[in-house]
Short mmCIF file of C-alpha atoms in Angstrom, two decimals:
data_model
loop_
_atom_site.label_atom_id
_atom_site.label_comp_id
_atom_site.label_asym_id
_atom_site.label_seq_id
_atom_site.Cartn_x
_atom_site.Cartn_y
_atom_site.Cartn_z
CA MET X 1 5.82 -15.82 76.32
CA ILE X 2 6.62 -19.46 75.28
CA PRO X 3 3.56 -19.74 72.91
CA LEU X 4 4.64 -16.21 71.46
CA ALA X 5 8.26 -17.41 71.08
CA LEU X 6 7.08 -20.68 69.46
CA ALA X 7 4.54 -18.66 67.19
CA ALA X 8 7.85 -16.51 66.14
CA ILE X 9 9.92 -19.38 65.66
CA ALA X 10 7.34 -21.12 63.37
CA ALA X 11 6.55 -17.69 61.62
CA ALA X 12 10.38 -17.34 60.83
CA TYR X 13 10.43 -20.93 59.44
CA GLN X 14 7.32 -20.06 57.08
CA LEU X 15 9.23 -17.10 55.62
CA PHE X 16 12.37 -18.94 55.19
CA ALA X 17 10.47 -21.82 53.47
CA ILE X 18 8.83 -19.07 51.32
CA LEU X 19 12.25 -17.86 50.50
CA ALA X 20 13.51 -21.19 49.68
CA CYS X 21 10.55 -22.07 47.16
CA LEU X 22 10.92 -18.81 45.37
CA ARG X 23 14.70 -19.33 45.08
CA PHE X 24 14.18 -22.75 43.85
CA ARG X 25 11.64 -21.34 41.13
CA GLY X 26 14.34 -18.53 40.13
CA GLN X 27 17.36 -20.92 39.44
CA GLY X 28 17.44 -24.23 37.74
CA THR X 29 19.88 -27.17 38.01
CA GLY X 30 18.48 -28.78 35.13
CA ALA X 31 19.43 -27.71 31.51
CA ARG X 32 16.74 -27.46 28.92
CA GLY X 33 18.23 -27.78 25.34
CA GLN X 34 21.45 -29.22 26.58
CA GLN X 35 22.87 -32.88 25.74
CA ALA X 36 22.91 -35.39 28.40
CA VAL X 37 26.43 -36.24 29.97
CA GLY X 38 26.74 -39.62 28.32
CA PRO X 39 24.60 -42.82 27.66
CA VAL X 40 22.23 -43.43 30.30
CA SER X 41 20.80 -46.59 32.16
CA VAL X 42 17.33 -46.12 33.53
CA LEU X 43 16.65 -48.63 36.31
CA LYS X 44 13.15 -49.02 37.69
CA PRO X 45 12.32 -51.55 40.29
CA VAL X 46 8.43 -52.46 39.65
CA HIS X 47 5.88 -54.50 41.66
CA GLY X 48 2.49 -55.59 40.44
CA VAL X 49 0.55 -53.89 37.47
CA ASP X 50 -1.99 -51.29 37.67
CA PRO X 51 -2.83 -48.08 35.43
CA ALA X 52 -0.70 -46.03 37.33
CA LEU X 53 2.59 -48.17 36.62
CA GLN X 54 1.70 -48.70 32.97
CA ALA X 55 1.43 -44.92 32.87
CA ALA X 56 4.89 -44.47 34.47
CA ILE X 57 6.64 -47.24 32.46
CA ARG X 58 5.02 -45.73 29.01
CA SER X 59 6.44 -42.10 29.90
CA HIS X 60 10.01 -43.75 30.09
CA THR X 61 9.70 -45.28 26.80
CA VAL X 62 9.49 -42.04 24.92
CA LEU X 63 12.30 -40.16 26.51
CA GLN X 64 15.02 -37.92 24.74
CA GLY X 65 18.62 -39.06 24.59
CA ASP X 66 20.80 -41.99 24.45
CA TYR X 67 19.42 -44.61 27.07
CA GLU X 68 18.52 -48.16 27.80
CA PHE X 69 15.43 -48.67 30.11
CA LEU X 70 15.38 -51.69 32.73
CA CYS X 71 12.74 -52.90 34.96
CA GLY X 72 13.44 -55.23 37.94
CA ILE X 73 11.32 -57.63 39.90
CA GLY X 74 12.00 -59.62 42.87
CA ASP X 75 9.20 -62.26 42.35
CA PRO X 76 9.08 -64.22 39.25
CA ALA X 77 5.35 -64.80 39.73
CA ASP X 78 5.09 -61.00 39.73
CA PRO X 79 2.68 -59.72 36.80
CA ALA X 80 5.02 -57.01 36.05
CA ARG X 81 7.21 -59.64 34.13
CA GLU X 82 4.71 -59.43 31.23
CA VAL X 83 4.88 -55.64 30.79
CA PRO X 84 5.17 -55.45 26.85
CA GLY X 85 7.87 -53.54 25.27
CA VAL X 86 10.14 -53.38 28.28
CA ARG X 87 13.28 -55.39 29.38
CA VAL X 88 12.38 -56.87 32.48
CA ILE X 89 15.15 -58.27 35.04
CA GLN X 90 14.52 -61.01 37.33
CA SER X 91 16.52 -60.40 40.41
CA THR X 92 17.88 -63.14 42.28
CA THR X 93 19.76 -61.09 44.92
CA HIS X 94 18.10 -61.41 48.46
CA THR X 95 18.16 -58.46 50.95
CA ALA X 96 16.49 -57.03 53.87
CA ASN X 97 15.49 -54.31 51.61
CA ARG X 98 13.65 -56.04 48.57
CA LYS X 99 14.29 -53.14 46.31
CA ALA X 100 17.94 -52.77 47.01
CA GLY X 101 18.41 -56.25 45.98
CA VAL X 102 16.35 -55.59 42.65
CA LEU X 103 18.78 -52.79 42.19
CA THR X 104 21.72 -54.53 42.67
CA ASP X 105 20.77 -56.81 39.90
CA LEU X 106 19.51 -53.81 37.56
CA ALA X 107 22.81 -52.19 37.94
CA SER X 108 24.90 -55.46 37.07
CA ALA X 109 22.59 -55.74 34.07
CA ALA X 110 22.91 -52.04 32.94
CA LYS X 111 25.48 -51.41 30.21
CA ASN X 112 26.11 -47.25 30.65
CA PRO X 113 28.01 -45.22 32.91
CA ILE X 114 25.29 -42.90 34.08
CA LEU X 115 22.51 -44.34 36.24
CA VAL X 116 18.97 -43.29 36.76
CA VAL X 117 16.90 -44.66 39.39
CA ASN X 118 13.28 -44.09 40.20
CA ASP X 119 10.26 -45.51 41.83
CA ALA X 120 7.60 -47.68 40.26
CA ASP X 121 4.96 -45.31 39.90
CA ILE X 122 7.24 -42.18 38.90
CA ARG X 123 5.88 -40.55 35.64
CA VAL X 124 8.14 -38.13 33.72
CA GLU X 125 8.20 -35.80 30.75
CA PRO X 126 10.16 -36.47 27.42
CA ASP X 127 13.28 -34.31 28.28
CA TYR X 128 13.57 -35.74 31.62
CA LEU X 129 16.75 -37.38 31.05
CA LEU X 130 18.63 -34.63 29.44
CA ARG X 131 17.65 -32.20 32.37
CA VAL X 132 18.33 -34.50 35.33
CA THR X 133 21.67 -35.66 33.98
CA ALA X 134 22.92 -32.55 32.66
CA PRO X 135 24.21 -31.21 36.12
CA LEU X 136 26.49 -34.29 36.15
CA ALA X 137 28.80 -32.54 33.84
CA ASP X 138 30.15 -30.63 36.75
CA PRO X 139 32.49 -33.07 38.42
CA ARG X 140 31.61 -31.72 41.91
CA ILE X 141 28.06 -33.02 41.48
CA GLY X 142 27.67 -36.46 42.43
CA LEU X 143 23.82 -36.90 42.59
CA VAL X 144 20.86 -35.31 41.14
CA THR X 145 17.33 -35.91 42.67
CA CYS X 146 13.84 -34.40 42.18
CA LEU X 147 10.80 -32.82 43.65
CA TYR X 148 7.46 -34.81 42.93
CA ARG X 149 4.07 -33.92 42.38
CA PRO X 150 1.49 -36.37 44.15
CA VAL X 151 -1.87 -37.41 42.07
CA GLY X 152 -4.23 -39.24 44.20
CA ASP X 153 -7.00 -41.48 43.28
CA THR X 154 -8.87 -41.44 46.66
CA PHE X 155 -9.64 -38.38 48.84
CA ALA X 156 -7.42 -39.79 51.52
CA ALA X 157 -4.43 -40.10 48.96
CA ARG X 158 -5.22 -36.74 47.88
CA PHE X 159 -5.02 -35.49 51.64
CA GLU X 160 -1.73 -37.38 52.10
CA GLY X 161 -0.47 -35.71 48.97
CA LEU X 162 -1.11 -32.28 50.35
CA GLY X 163 1.43 -32.98 52.55
CA VAL X 164 4.05 -34.00 50.36
CA SER X 165 3.24 -30.47 48.37
CA THR X 166 2.88 -28.18 51.21
CA ASP X 167 5.05 -29.72 54.10
CA PHE X 168 7.68 -32.12 52.64
CA ALA X 169 8.70 -30.24 49.21
CA PRO X 170 9.39 -26.96 51.26
CA SER X 171 11.20 -28.73 54.05
CA THR X 172 13.38 -30.41 51.22
CA LEU X 173 14.16 -26.88 49.84
CA VAL X 174 14.91 -25.42 53.32
CA ALA X 175 17.13 -28.01 54.09
CA ARG X 176 19.24 -27.53 50.93
CA LEU X 177 19.25 -23.56 51.39
CA VAL X 178 21.06 -24.10 54.76
CA GLY X 179 23.65 -26.54 53.28
CA VAL X 180 21.93 -30.02 54.13
CA ASP X 181 22.31 -31.85 51.06
CA GLU X 182 23.31 -35.35 51.90
CA PHE X 183 20.12 -36.82 50.82
CA ALA X 184 18.40 -38.01 47.90
CA MET X 185 14.57 -39.01 46.91
CA GLY X 186 13.06 -42.21 45.36
CA SER X 187 11.40 -39.96 42.79
CA THR X 188 14.87 -39.62 41.12
CA LEU X 189 18.66 -40.63 41.79
CA ALA X 190 20.76 -39.68 38.79
CA PHE X 191 24.52 -40.46 39.47
CA ARG X 192 27.69 -41.85 38.02
CA ARG X 193 28.16 -45.72 38.15
CA ALA X 194 31.74 -45.16 39.19
CA ASP X 195 30.72 -42.94 42.28
CA LEU X 196 28.18 -45.38 43.16
CA ASP X 197 30.87 -48.08 43.34
CA ARG X 198 33.10 -46.11 45.21
CA GLY X 199 30.36 -45.78 47.86
CA GLY X 200 29.76 -49.47 48.22
CA GLY X 201 27.23 -49.79 45.55
CA PHE X 202 23.47 -50.87 46.33
CA ALA X 203 24.85 -53.84 48.50
CA ALA X 204 25.75 -51.26 51.01
CA VAL X 205 22.45 -50.03 51.34
CA ALA X 206 20.64 -53.37 51.20
CA ASP X 207 19.77 -53.51 54.97
CA TYR X 208 18.43 -50.00 55.20
CA LEU X 209 14.57 -49.18 54.58
CA ALA X 210 15.49 -45.78 53.34
CA ASP X 211 17.78 -46.85 50.67
CA ASP X 212 17.52 -43.47 48.62
CA TYR X 213 18.51 -41.35 51.61
CA GLN X 214 21.72 -43.66 52.10
CA VAL X 215 22.69 -43.74 48.45
CA GLY X 216 22.80 -40.03 48.81
CA HIS X 217 24.58 -39.98 52.18
CA ARG X 218 27.29 -42.10 50.65
CA ILE X 219 27.91 -40.28 47.31
CA HIS X 220 28.00 -37.26 49.81
CA GLU X 221 30.63 -38.54 51.95
CA LEU X 222 32.78 -38.91 48.49
CA GLY X 223 33.06 -35.09 48.76
CA LEU X 224 30.47 -34.48 46.13
CA ARG X 225 27.34 -32.38 46.10
CA CYS X 226 23.73 -33.93 45.90
CA VAL X 227 21.56 -31.11 44.21
CA ILE X 228 17.74 -31.08 43.32
CA SER X 229 16.93 -30.85 39.63
CA ASP X 230 14.41 -28.22 38.61
CA VAL X 231 12.17 -31.24 37.25
CA VAL X 232 9.24 -32.12 39.17
CA VAL X 233 8.35 -35.65 38.27
CA GLU X 234 4.77 -37.15 39.21
CA THR X 235 3.89 -39.77 41.74
CA HIS X 236 0.42 -41.70 42.18
CA LEU X 237 -0.84 -42.23 45.59
CA GLY X 238 -3.52 -44.48 46.58
CA GLY X 239 -5.32 -46.37 49.23
CA ASN X 240 -7.96 -45.72 52.22
CA TRP X 241 -7.36 -43.87 55.30
CA SER X 242 -5.56 -46.99 56.86
CA ALA X 243 -3.01 -47.13 54.16
CA VAL X 244 -2.21 -43.58 54.45
CA TRP X 245 -1.85 -44.01 58.39
CA GLN X 246 0.40 -46.60 57.83
CA HIS X 247 2.46 -45.00 54.98
CA GLN X 248 2.84 -41.89 57.04
CA LEU X 249 3.91 -43.68 60.26
CA ARG X 250 6.52 -45.66 58.28
CA TRP X 251 7.82 -42.52 56.38
CA ALA X 252 7.95 -40.83 59.99
CA ARG X 253 9.75 -43.78 61.98
CA THR X 254 12.26 -43.64 59.27
CA ILE X 255 13.02 -40.12 59.47
CA ARG X 256 13.16 -40.75 63.31
CA VAL X 257 15.84 -43.44 63.05
CA THR X 258 17.93 -41.76 60.51
CA LYS X 259 17.74 -38.13 61.64
CA PHE X 260 16.50 -38.09 65.33
CA GLY X 261 17.69 -34.55 66.10
CA GLY X 262 15.89 -33.06 63.33
CA TYR X 263 12.81 -35.29 63.95
CA LEU X 264 12.54 -33.82 67.65
CA GLY X 265 12.56 -30.33 66.19
CA LEU X 266 9.72 -31.07 63.52
CA PRO X 267 6.77 -29.67 65.73
CA ILE X 268 8.27 -26.39 66.01
CA THR X 269 8.05 -25.83 62.40
CA ASN X 270 4.22 -26.92 62.48
CA ALA X 271 2.83 -23.74 62.07
CA THR X 272 -1.01 -24.73 62.57
CA LEU X 273 0.20 -26.57 65.85
CA CYS X 274 1.92 -23.31 67.08
CA ALA X 275 -1.15 -21.11 66.02
CA ALA X 276 -3.22 -23.56 68.06
CA VAL X 277 -1.03 -22.89 71.05
CA ALA X 278 -1.09 -19.32 70.68
CA LEU X 279 -4.83 -19.42 70.20
CA LEU X 280 -5.58 -21.56 73.48
CA THR X 281 -3.31 -19.12 75.19
CA GLY X 282 -5.06 -16.07 74.38
CA HIS X 283 -2.68 -14.75 71.63
CA PHE X 284 -5.37 -14.30 68.86
CA THR X 285 -3.54 -11.94 66.50
CA ALA X 286 -0.25 -14.07 66.65
CA ALA X 287 -2.71 -17.23 66.05
CA ALA X 288 -4.18 -15.73 63.09
CA THR X 289 -0.82 -14.08 61.46
CA LEU X 290 0.95 -17.36 61.72
CA LEU X 291 -2.13 -19.29 60.26
CA ALA X 292 -2.00 -16.92 57.28
CA LEU X 293 1.63 -17.07 56.95
CA ARG X 294 1.22 -21.19 56.73
CA ILE X 295 -1.60 -21.10 54.19
CA PHE X 296 0.53 -18.55 51.82
CA MET X 297 3.74 -20.78 52.42
CA ALA X 298 1.54 -23.70 51.33
CA LEU X 299 0.20 -21.89 48.19
CA VAL X 300 3.95 -20.87 47.23
CA SER X 301 5.10 -24.34 47.82
CA GLY X 302 2.19 -26.61 46.47
CA TRP X 303 1.23 -24.27 43.46
CA ILE X 304 4.37 -22.19 42.31
CA VAL X 305 6.73 -24.89 42.86
CA ILE X 306 5.02 -28.26 42.62
CA ARG X 307 2.13 -27.03 40.20
CA SER X 308 -0.46 -29.32 42.11
CA ARG X 309 -3.96 -28.45 41.37
CA ASP X 310 -5.11 -30.70 44.47
CA VAL X 311 -3.50 -27.67 46.55
CA LEU X 312 -5.63 -25.10 44.99
CA GLN X 313 -8.45 -27.16 45.62
CA LEU X 314 -7.83 -28.53 48.99
CA LEU X 315 -5.98 -25.59 50.42
CA TRP X 316 -8.74 -24.95 53.33
CA LEU X 317 -7.37 -28.41 54.42
CA VAL X 318 -3.70 -27.67 55.22
CA PRO X 319 -4.40 -26.89 58.84
CA PHE X 320 -6.08 -30.18 59.30
CA ARG X 321 -3.49 -32.03 57.50
CA ASP X 322 -0.83 -30.19 59.88
CA LEU X 323 -2.79 -31.53 62.90
CA PHE X 324 -2.83 -35.03 61.32
CA ALA X 325 1.08 -34.95 60.63
CA PHE X 326 1.45 -34.10 64.41
CA ALA X 327 -0.56 -36.86 65.30
CA VAL X 328 1.85 -39.13 63.23
CA TRP X 329 4.54 -37.57 64.73
CA LEU X 330 3.50 -38.34 68.28
CA VAL X 331 2.78 -41.97 67.59
CA ALA X 332 5.97 -42.39 65.46
CA LEU X 333 7.99 -41.13 68.37
CA PHE X 334 7.76 -44.49 69.84
CA GLY X 335 8.12 -48.22 68.44
CA ARG X 336 10.26 -49.36 65.83
CA THR X 337 7.89 -51.51 63.49
CA VAL X 338 6.71 -50.42 60.00
CA LEU X 339 4.29 -51.98 57.52
CA TRP X 340 5.88 -52.29 54.03
CA ARG X 341 4.45 -54.04 51.19
CA GLY X 342 2.62 -56.54 53.42
CA GLN X 343 5.82 -57.12 55.56
CA ARG X 344 6.10 -56.18 59.38
CA LEU X 345 9.66 -54.74 59.59
CA ARG X 346 11.71 -53.72 62.80
CA LEU X 347 14.05 -50.85 62.32
CA SER X 348 17.08 -50.73 64.28
CA PRO X 349 18.41 -47.32 65.73
CA ASP X 350 20.42 -46.78 62.76
CA GLY X 351 17.61 -47.56 60.41
CA ARG X 352 18.75 -51.08 59.30
CA ILE X 353 15.81 -53.56 58.52
CA HIS X 354 15.04 -56.55 60.86
CA LEU X 355 12.28 -58.94 59.50
CA ASN X 356 9.76 -59.57 62.26
#
């Protein structure tokens, strides 16, 4: 009975995720054709220079609306300081989370009341600013974030991106559908400077690895909503299998120390894992039905929502990616160290960083 119960729970999750995805496609929090809520400062911490970063920066130099664009570096020798046509801020604030230190100095240099922050490799469309800031016209909304479409330049990176499009994205939409809206993603954080300051500024999150989540959490604690825009931005993934493993392990351990209860429940939503359990215990129909539901949910999320061509091409790999995710989950259940930008970091139980 236990295998069938697990299969039923996993199937219910797949159905609920499909509903969440279709609901997201049917309603928007962005605003095509509307005006932004005010002058915007776009803050982008950058590191190194490669074609993906250059493409991301170019996409931010042709945005519609009234804005300034600031890039920040933490190392004066960083080659990103030579990016042409962009104002680069040299950060002098040293924090456990280097990115938070750069953001602290970028915010100090910014002149506008609306701030939009996104990661170095995020690439956007020209109407991005108008659409992600429009929801802030509602005083009850304190932060806007975005889903993202991964583009990998290696097979390992494409495999990792498959998880982003077919697992992470729908889980985010499910969380919002059930009322969990305290988090944000580094793909985009749009908010009022005044609300950031009331939440303690970037200095308040400087010791945390998941700085984007912490900013969303603090703005939510002010009694404001965090919403997902209908904008889907693009991110670049690269690296070999070792890099993918380390990235996924860092992500999983960060989730574990941030939301331990939710982390423990993740295997129950892993449809391939539950289908395998059903198959091994002789429940062939349940296993086949659950696997079919998983593939369909992956297609709805990965194509209808994220519009990832990789999902169409690699859909057959979704079950293998699910089993890979379970392996990561098992390993990440123990240990507190992660590798981030060449640094070995130790995480405290509350998600703070300790340099090893």
